[in-house]
């Protein structure tokens, strides 16, 4: 059975005080949603603090180096993340692809580093606005998935979830409609089955990200192939994030 996942990507936001306040507020949630996997992705400098608090939320890193260790000033290795008790990592986010030139080679090295260090991966894929105009945009997405799967073993998928994040919907207030999202998620699951096998495809969580908020979450989460959400802006407001979690819990 695949898991439902709700994740908050804080991106490069919040001072320490603000981050503490947000964390305290979301940790007050009641625990009737135990069947959900709940993750926050704070900036690196706050990871250890929230890991030590051992709350309801798993803690993940927004990025990881493709290198194992050495003279790479400013980088954070998968082994360092593991050593502080970090459990999850985001790889392939469109903001990393676009602003930091992370291409397929780098991303597949990052995936290997994360898996070697037993981190669980949320691997992001998504099409740009221009690619969406292309009739064949579903195959653009399955190619992105293929680049992930071709270097992996079937067992690796126990530690991998997919986030579909249409680039045109991230931080723009534009959301893909439930029909658009279901079309993509269902086609990704079929593509995943071809690349791996039926069990792996059925057991891999595929979550949606891109202006998911309290207004649209219910209809997005009602789609059969949507297994949760990767929330950006709305995860910075405790009340909204908790409401979105409750909507996933009731879906
Ligand atoms: P927004 O929810 O702010 O559009 O961000 C989505 C996202 O990029 C999550 O990783």
Short mmCIF file of N, CA and C in Angstrom, two decimals, residues 87-225:
data_model
loop_
_atom_site.label_atom_id
_atom_site.label_comp_id
_atom_site.label_asym_id
_atom_site.label_seq_id
_atom_site.Cartn_x
_atom_site.Cartn_y
_atom_site.Cartn_z
N UNK A 87 16.06 12.53 7.61
CA UNK A 87 15.53 11.31 6.98
C UNK A 87 15.21 11.46 5.50
N UNK A 88 14.91 12.69 5.09
CA UNK A 88 14.40 12.89 3.73
C UNK A 88 15.23 13.94 3.00
N UNK A 89 15.17 13.88 1.68
CA UNK A 89 15.81 14.94 0.89
C UNK A 89 14.99 15.18 -0.39
N UNK A 90 14.91 16.45 -0.75
CA UNK A 90 14.27 16.82 -2.03
C UNK A 90 15.35 16.82 -3.11
N UNK A 91 15.08 16.19 -4.22
CA UNK A 91 16.04 16.22 -5.34
C UNK A 91 15.27 16.53 -6.61
N UNK A 92 15.86 17.39 -7.44
CA UNK A 92 15.25 17.69 -8.75
C UNK A 92 14.23 18.79 -8.73
N UNK A 93 14.16 19.55 -7.63
CA UNK A 93 13.18 20.64 -7.61
C UNK A 93 13.47 21.60 -8.77
N UNK A 94 12.40 22.10 -9.37
CA UNK A 94 12.60 22.93 -10.57
C UNK A 94 13.43 24.18 -10.28
N UNK A 95 13.36 24.67 -9.01
CA UNK A 95 14.17 25.86 -8.69
C UNK A 95 15.65 25.50 -8.68
N UNK A 96 15.99 24.27 -8.29
CA UNK A 96 17.39 23.83 -8.36
C UNK A 96 17.78 23.61 -9.83
N UNK A 97 16.86 23.04 -10.59
CA UNK A 97 17.18 22.79 -12.01
C UNK A 97 17.40 24.12 -12.72
N UNK A 98 16.52 25.10 -12.45
CA UNK A 98 16.55 26.34 -13.22
C UNK A 98 17.63 27.30 -12.73
N UNK A 99 17.67 27.58 -11.41
CA UNK A 99 18.57 28.64 -10.91
C UNK A 99 19.98 28.13 -10.63
N UNK A 100 20.12 26.81 -10.45
CA UNK A 100 21.44 26.29 -10.09
C UNK A 100 21.94 25.27 -11.11
N UNK A 101 21.30 25.31 -12.28
CA UNK A 101 21.76 24.50 -13.42
C UNK A 101 21.93 23.02 -13.09
N UNK A 102 21.03 22.47 -12.30
CA UNK A 102 21.16 21.05 -11.99
C UNK A 102 20.51 20.23 -13.10
N UNK A 103 21.35 19.55 -13.85
CA UNK A 103 20.87 18.73 -14.97
C UNK A 103 20.85 17.27 -14.57
N UNK A 104 20.53 16.44 -15.57
CA UNK A 104 20.32 15.01 -15.30
C UNK A 104 21.52 14.32 -14.66
N UNK A 105 22.74 14.68 -15.10
CA UNK A 105 23.92 14.00 -14.54
C UNK A 105 24.06 14.29 -13.05
N UNK A 106 23.94 15.58 -12.73
CA UNK A 106 24.08 15.97 -11.32
C UNK A 106 22.97 15.33 -10.50
N UNK A 107 21.75 15.36 -11.02
CA UNK A 107 20.62 14.82 -10.25
C UNK A 107 20.80 13.32 -10.00
N UNK A 108 21.30 12.61 -11.01
CA UNK A 108 21.43 11.17 -10.75
C UNK A 108 22.56 10.90 -9.75
N UNK A 109 23.61 11.74 -9.73
CA UNK A 109 24.64 11.57 -8.68
C UNK A 109 24.07 11.87 -7.30
N UNK A 110 23.22 12.88 -7.23
CA UNK A 110 22.59 13.22 -5.94
C UNK A 110 21.72 12.07 -5.44
N UNK A 111 20.97 11.48 -6.37
CA UNK A 111 20.11 10.35 -5.99
C UNK A 111 20.98 9.22 -5.44
N UNK A 112 22.10 8.95 -6.11
CA UNK A 112 22.98 7.86 -5.64
C UNK A 112 23.52 8.16 -4.25
N UNK A 113 23.96 9.41 -4.04
CA UNK A 113 24.49 9.79 -2.71
C UNK A 113 23.41 9.59 -1.65
N UNK A 114 22.20 10.03 -1.95
CA UNK A 114 21.12 9.94 -0.96
C UNK A 114 20.83 8.47 -0.64
N UNK A 115 20.73 7.64 -1.68
CA UNK A 115 20.41 6.23 -1.44
C UNK A 115 21.53 5.52 -0.68
N UNK A 116 22.77 5.85 -1.03
CA UNK A 116 23.91 5.21 -0.32
C UNK A 116 23.89 5.55 1.16
N UNK A 117 23.28 6.67 1.50
CA UNK A 117 23.24 7.10 2.89
C UNK A 117 21.86 6.91 3.51
N UNK A 118 21.06 6.05 2.87
CA UNK A 118 19.74 5.68 3.40
C UNK A 118 18.81 6.86 3.65
N UNK A 119 18.92 7.89 2.82
CA UNK A 119 17.95 8.99 2.92
C UNK A 119 16.78 8.65 2.00
N UNK A 120 15.60 9.05 2.41
CA UNK A 120 14.44 8.87 1.54
C UNK A 120 14.33 10.10 0.63
N UNK A 121 14.00 9.84 -0.63
CA UNK A 121 14.04 10.91 -1.64
C UNK A 121 12.63 11.29 -2.08
N UNK A 122 12.39 12.59 -2.17
CA UNK A 122 11.22 13.05 -2.94
C UNK A 122 11.80 13.66 -4.21
N UNK A 123 11.56 12.99 -5.32
CA UNK A 123 12.16 13.39 -6.59
C UNK A 123 11.14 14.20 -7.39
N UNK A 124 11.49 15.45 -7.71
CA UNK A 124 10.52 16.35 -8.35
C UNK A 124 10.71 16.36 -9.86
N UNK A 125 9.59 16.31 -10.54
CA UNK A 125 9.60 16.48 -12.00
C UNK A 125 8.46 17.44 -12.37
N UNK A 126 8.54 18.02 -13.55
CA UNK A 126 7.47 18.93 -13.96
C UNK A 126 7.80 19.58 -15.28
N UNK A 127 6.76 20.00 -16.00
CA UNK A 127 6.96 20.62 -17.30
C UNK A 127 6.86 22.15 -17.18
N UNK A 128 7.57 22.84 -18.07
CA UNK A 128 7.47 24.30 -18.11
C UNK A 128 6.19 24.69 -18.86
N UNK A 129 5.91 25.98 -18.84
CA UNK A 129 4.72 26.48 -19.54
C UNK A 129 4.80 26.15 -21.04
N UNK A 130 5.99 26.35 -21.62
CA UNK A 130 6.16 26.06 -23.06
C UNK A 130 5.96 24.57 -23.34
N UNK A 131 6.54 23.76 -22.48
CA UNK A 131 6.40 22.30 -22.69
C UNK A 131 4.95 21.86 -22.57
N UNK A 132 4.18 22.53 -21.71
CA UNK A 132 2.75 22.18 -21.54
C UNK A 132 1.97 22.39 -22.85
N UNK A 133 2.41 23.38 -23.65
CA UNK A 133 1.72 23.65 -24.92
C UNK A 133 1.95 22.51 -25.93
N UNK A 134 3.00 21.74 -25.65
CA UNK A 134 3.38 20.68 -26.58
C UNK A 134 2.43 19.48 -26.38
N UNK A 135 1.84 18.97 -27.48
CA UNK A 135 0.90 17.85 -27.38
C UNK A 135 1.51 16.67 -26.65
N UNK A 136 2.84 16.58 -26.75
CA UNK A 136 3.52 15.40 -26.24
C UNK A 136 4.12 15.64 -24.85
N UNK A 137 3.51 16.56 -24.07
CA UNK A 137 4.16 16.92 -22.81
C UNK A 137 4.21 15.75 -21.82
N UNK A 138 3.28 14.79 -21.98
CA UNK A 138 3.32 13.64 -21.06
C UNK A 138 4.59 12.82 -21.27
N UNK A 139 5.04 12.77 -22.52
CA UNK A 139 6.28 11.99 -22.72
C UNK A 139 7.50 12.78 -22.24
N UNK A 140 7.39 14.11 -22.20
CA UNK A 140 8.49 14.90 -21.61
C UNK A 140 8.63 14.52 -20.13
N UNK A 141 7.47 14.38 -19.47
CA UNK A 141 7.49 14.03 -18.05
C UNK A 141 7.97 12.59 -17.84
N UNK A 142 7.52 11.69 -18.71
CA UNK A 142 7.98 10.31 -18.49
C UNK A 142 9.47 10.19 -18.80
N UNK A 143 9.99 11.04 -19.69
CA UNK A 143 11.46 11.04 -19.90
C UNK A 143 12.19 11.49 -18.64
N UNK A 144 11.63 12.49 -17.95
CA UNK A 144 12.27 12.94 -16.71
C UNK A 144 12.30 11.79 -15.70
N UNK A 145 11.20 11.04 -15.68
CA UNK A 145 11.12 9.90 -14.77
C UNK A 145 12.11 8.81 -15.19
N UNK A 146 12.20 8.61 -16.48
CA UNK A 146 13.11 7.58 -17.01
C UNK A 146 14.56 7.85 -16.61
N UNK A 147 14.92 9.14 -16.64
CA UNK A 147 16.30 9.49 -16.27
C UNK A 147 16.58 9.14 -14.82
N UNK A 148 15.52 9.16 -14.00
CA UNK A 148 15.69 8.73 -12.62
C UNK A 148 15.79 7.22 -12.54
N UNK A 149 14.87 6.54 -13.22
CA UNK A 149 14.75 5.09 -13.02
C UNK A 149 15.87 4.29 -13.66
N UNK A 150 16.45 4.83 -14.75
CA UNK A 150 17.38 3.96 -15.49
C UNK A 150 18.63 3.58 -14.70
N UNK A 151 18.97 4.39 -13.70
CA UNK A 151 20.18 4.05 -12.94
C UNK A 151 19.85 3.38 -11.60
N UNK A 152 18.59 3.00 -11.41
CA UNK A 152 18.21 2.47 -10.10
C UNK A 152 17.81 1.00 -10.13
N UNK A 153 17.88 0.38 -8.96
CA UNK A 153 17.37 -0.98 -8.78
C UNK A 153 15.92 -0.86 -8.31
N UNK A 154 15.14 -1.90 -8.55
CA UNK A 154 13.75 -1.90 -8.11
C UNK A 154 13.63 -1.59 -6.61
N UNK A 155 14.51 -2.22 -5.82
CA UNK A 155 14.44 -2.02 -4.35
C UNK A 155 14.59 -0.56 -3.94
N UNK A 156 15.32 0.21 -4.75
CA UNK A 156 15.54 1.61 -4.41
C UNK A 156 14.23 2.37 -4.28
N UNK A 157 13.19 1.87 -4.97
CA UNK A 157 11.91 2.61 -4.96
C UNK A 157 11.22 2.59 -3.61
N UNK A 158 11.70 1.69 -2.72
CA UNK A 158 11.16 1.73 -1.35
C UNK A 158 11.50 3.07 -0.70
N UNK A 159 12.51 3.74 -1.22
CA UNK A 159 12.97 5.00 -0.62
C UNK A 159 12.73 6.21 -1.52
N UNK A 160 11.88 6.03 -2.53
CA UNK A 160 11.67 7.14 -3.47
C UNK A 160 10.18 7.42 -3.64
N UNK A 161 9.82 8.70 -3.55
CA UNK A 161 8.48 9.16 -3.93
C UNK A 161 8.68 10.21 -5.02
N UNK A 162 7.63 10.39 -5.81
CA UNK A 162 7.71 11.34 -6.91
C UNK A 162 6.82 12.54 -6.57
N UNK A 163 7.32 13.75 -6.85
CA UNK A 163 6.46 14.94 -6.74
C UNK A 163 6.29 15.51 -8.14
N UNK A 164 5.03 15.59 -8.57
CA UNK A 164 4.75 16.27 -9.84
C UNK A 164 4.52 17.74 -9.54
N UNK A 165 5.43 18.58 -10.05
CA UNK A 165 5.32 20.01 -9.80
C UNK A 165 5.41 20.74 -11.14
N UNK A 166 4.24 21.03 -11.75
CA UNK A 166 4.30 21.78 -13.00
C UNK A 166 4.98 23.13 -12.76
N UNK A 167 6.03 23.41 -13.50
CA UNK A 167 6.84 24.60 -13.23
C UNK A 167 5.98 25.86 -13.32
N UNK A 168 5.00 25.85 -14.23
CA UNK A 168 4.16 27.03 -14.44
C UNK A 168 3.20 27.26 -13.27
N UNK A 169 3.10 26.30 -12.37
CA UNK A 169 2.16 26.44 -11.24
C UNK A 169 2.89 26.72 -9.93
N UNK A 170 4.22 26.77 -9.95
CA UNK A 170 4.95 26.94 -8.70
C UNK A 170 5.08 28.42 -8.35
N UNK A 171 4.51 28.78 -7.21
CA UNK A 171 4.62 30.15 -6.72
C UNK A 171 3.90 31.17 -7.58
N UNK A 172 3.09 30.71 -8.51
CA UNK A 172 2.44 31.64 -9.45
C UNK A 172 0.98 31.88 -9.08
N UNK A 173 0.45 31.05 -8.18
CA UNK A 173 -0.99 31.13 -7.89
C UNK A 173 -1.80 30.34 -8.90
N UNK A 174 -1.17 29.94 -10.01
CA UNK A 174 -1.87 29.09 -10.99
C UNK A 174 -1.76 27.65 -10.50
N UNK A 175 -2.88 26.95 -10.49
CA UNK A 175 -2.82 25.54 -10.08
C UNK A 175 -3.29 24.70 -11.25
N UNK A 176 -2.68 23.55 -11.41
CA UNK A 176 -3.22 22.61 -12.39
C UNK A 176 -4.59 22.16 -11.87
N UNK A 177 -5.52 21.94 -12.77
CA UNK A 177 -6.85 21.50 -12.33
C UNK A 177 -6.75 20.04 -11.89
N UNK A 178 -7.70 19.58 -11.06
CA UNK A 178 -7.67 18.17 -10.66
C UNK A 178 -7.61 17.24 -11.87
N UNK A 179 -8.33 17.55 -12.94
CA UNK A 179 -8.29 16.68 -14.14
C UNK A 179 -6.88 16.64 -14.74
N UNK A 180 -6.27 17.83 -14.82
CA UNK A 180 -4.91 17.88 -15.38
C UNK A 180 -3.94 17.08 -14.51
N UNK A 181 -4.10 17.23 -13.19
CA UNK A 181 -3.18 16.55 -12.28
C UNK A 181 -3.39 15.04 -12.35
N UNK A 182 -4.65 14.61 -12.35
CA UNK A 182 -4.92 13.17 -12.40
C UNK A 182 -4.39 12.57 -13.71
N UNK A 183 -4.57 13.32 -14.81
CA UNK A 183 -4.07 12.82 -16.10
C UNK A 183 -2.56 12.55 -16.01
N UNK A 184 -1.83 13.51 -15.43
CA UNK A 184 -0.38 13.35 -15.35
C UNK A 184 -0.01 12.22 -14.38
N UNK A 185 -0.62 12.23 -13.20
CA UNK A 185 -0.24 11.21 -12.20
C UNK A 185 -0.54 9.80 -12.71
N UNK A 186 -1.70 9.63 -13.35
CA UNK A 186 -2.04 8.30 -13.87
C UNK A 186 -1.04 7.90 -14.94
N UNK A 187 -0.65 8.86 -15.79
CA UNK A 187 0.28 8.49 -16.87
C UNK A 187 1.68 8.22 -16.30
N UNK A 188 2.04 8.93 -15.22
CA UNK A 188 3.35 8.65 -14.60
C UNK A 188 3.35 7.25 -13.98
N UNK A 189 2.20 6.86 -13.42
CA UNK A 189 2.16 5.52 -12.81
C UNK A 189 2.30 4.44 -13.88
N UNK A 190 1.65 4.68 -15.04
CA UNK A 190 1.78 3.71 -16.14
C UNK A 190 3.24 3.66 -16.62
N UNK A 191 3.84 4.86 -16.74
CA UNK A 191 5.24 4.92 -17.20
C UNK A 191 6.14 4.20 -16.19
N UNK A 192 5.86 4.42 -14.92
CA UNK A 192 6.66 3.78 -13.87
C UNK A 192 6.53 2.27 -13.92
N UNK A 193 5.34 1.80 -14.22
CA UNK A 193 5.13 0.34 -14.33
C UNK A 193 5.99 -0.22 -15.45
N UNK A 194 6.03 0.50 -16.59
CA UNK A 194 6.85 0.02 -17.71
C UNK A 194 8.33 0.02 -17.34
N UNK A 195 8.74 1.03 -16.56
CA UNK A 195 10.16 1.14 -16.21
C UNK A 195 10.56 0.19 -15.09
N UNK A 196 9.59 -0.21 -14.25
CA UNK A 196 9.91 -1.08 -13.11
C UNK A 196 8.99 -2.31 -13.18
N UNK A 197 7.96 -2.32 -12.39
CA UNK A 197 6.96 -3.39 -12.46
C UNK A 197 5.68 -2.88 -11.80
N UNK A 198 4.63 -3.69 -11.88
CA UNK A 198 3.31 -3.23 -11.42
C UNK A 198 3.31 -2.92 -9.91
N UNK A 199 3.93 -3.81 -9.15
CA UNK A 199 3.93 -3.60 -7.68
C UNK A 199 4.63 -2.30 -7.33
N UNK A 200 5.78 -2.07 -7.94
CA UNK A 200 6.52 -0.84 -7.64
C UNK A 200 5.69 0.38 -8.03
N UNK A 201 5.06 0.31 -9.20
CA UNK A 201 4.26 1.46 -9.65
C UNK A 201 3.09 1.72 -8.71
N UNK A 202 2.48 0.64 -8.24
CA UNK A 202 1.33 0.81 -7.34
C UNK A 202 1.75 1.29 -5.96
N UNK A 203 2.96 0.95 -5.55
CA UNK A 203 3.40 1.28 -4.19
C UNK A 203 4.14 2.62 -4.09
N UNK A 204 4.44 3.23 -5.23
CA UNK A 204 5.20 4.49 -5.18
C UNK A 204 4.24 5.68 -5.05
N UNK A 205 4.46 6.48 -4.02
CA UNK A 205 3.60 7.66 -3.83
C UNK A 205 3.95 8.73 -4.86
N UNK A 206 2.91 9.31 -5.44
CA UNK A 206 3.11 10.43 -6.38
C UNK A 206 2.31 11.61 -5.82
N UNK A 207 3.02 12.64 -5.39
CA UNK A 207 2.35 13.77 -4.75
C UNK A 207 2.37 14.98 -5.68
N UNK A 208 1.48 15.92 -5.39
CA UNK A 208 1.37 17.11 -6.25
C UNK A 208 1.90 18.36 -5.54
N UNK A 209 2.59 19.21 -6.29
CA UNK A 209 3.02 20.51 -5.76
C UNK A 209 2.83 21.58 -6.81
N UNK A 210 2.49 22.78 -6.37
CA UNK A 210 2.29 23.90 -7.32
C UNK A 210 1.06 24.67 -6.91
N UNK A 211 1.26 25.67 -6.03
CA UNK A 211 0.15 26.51 -5.55
C UNK A 211 -0.99 25.68 -4.96
N UNK A 212 -0.65 24.61 -4.30
CA UNK A 212 -1.67 23.83 -3.58
C UNK A 212 -1.99 24.62 -2.30
N UNK A 213 -3.29 24.82 -2.05
CA UNK A 213 -3.66 25.65 -0.90
C UNK A 213 -4.96 25.14 -0.28
N UNK A 214 -5.46 25.88 0.70
CA UNK A 214 -6.65 25.41 1.44
C UNK A 214 -7.89 25.35 0.53
N UNK A 215 -7.89 26.12 -0.53
CA UNK A 215 -9.06 26.17 -1.42
C UNK A 215 -9.08 24.99 -2.40
N UNK A 216 -7.90 24.63 -2.92
CA UNK A 216 -7.92 23.60 -3.96
C UNK A 216 -7.47 22.21 -3.48
N UNK A 217 -6.97 22.14 -2.24
CA UNK A 217 -6.38 20.86 -1.79
C UNK A 217 -7.40 19.72 -1.80
N UNK A 218 -8.63 20.01 -1.38
CA UNK A 218 -9.61 18.92 -1.25
C UNK A 218 -9.84 18.26 -2.61
N UNK A 219 -10.04 19.10 -3.66
CA UNK A 219 -10.32 18.49 -4.96
C UNK A 219 -9.07 17.81 -5.53
N UNK A 220 -7.90 18.37 -5.26
CA UNK A 220 -6.68 17.71 -5.75
C UNK A 220 -6.48 16.36 -5.06
N UNK A 221 -6.71 16.34 -3.75
CA UNK A 221 -6.47 15.10 -2.99
C UNK A 221 -7.53 14.03 -3.27
N UNK A 222 -8.64 14.46 -3.88
CA UNK A 222 -9.67 13.45 -4.17
C UNK A 222 -9.33 12.65 -5.44
N UNK A 223 -8.29 13.05 -6.16
CA UNK A 223 -7.91 12.32 -7.38
C UNK A 223 -7.27 10.98 -6.97
N UNK A 224 -7.68 9.90 -7.64
CA UNK A 224 -7.22 8.58 -7.21
C UNK A 224 -5.70 8.39 -7.23
N UNK A 225 -5.01 9.08 -8.14
CA UNK A 225 -3.56 8.89 -8.22
C UNK A 225 -2.75 9.98 -7.53
#
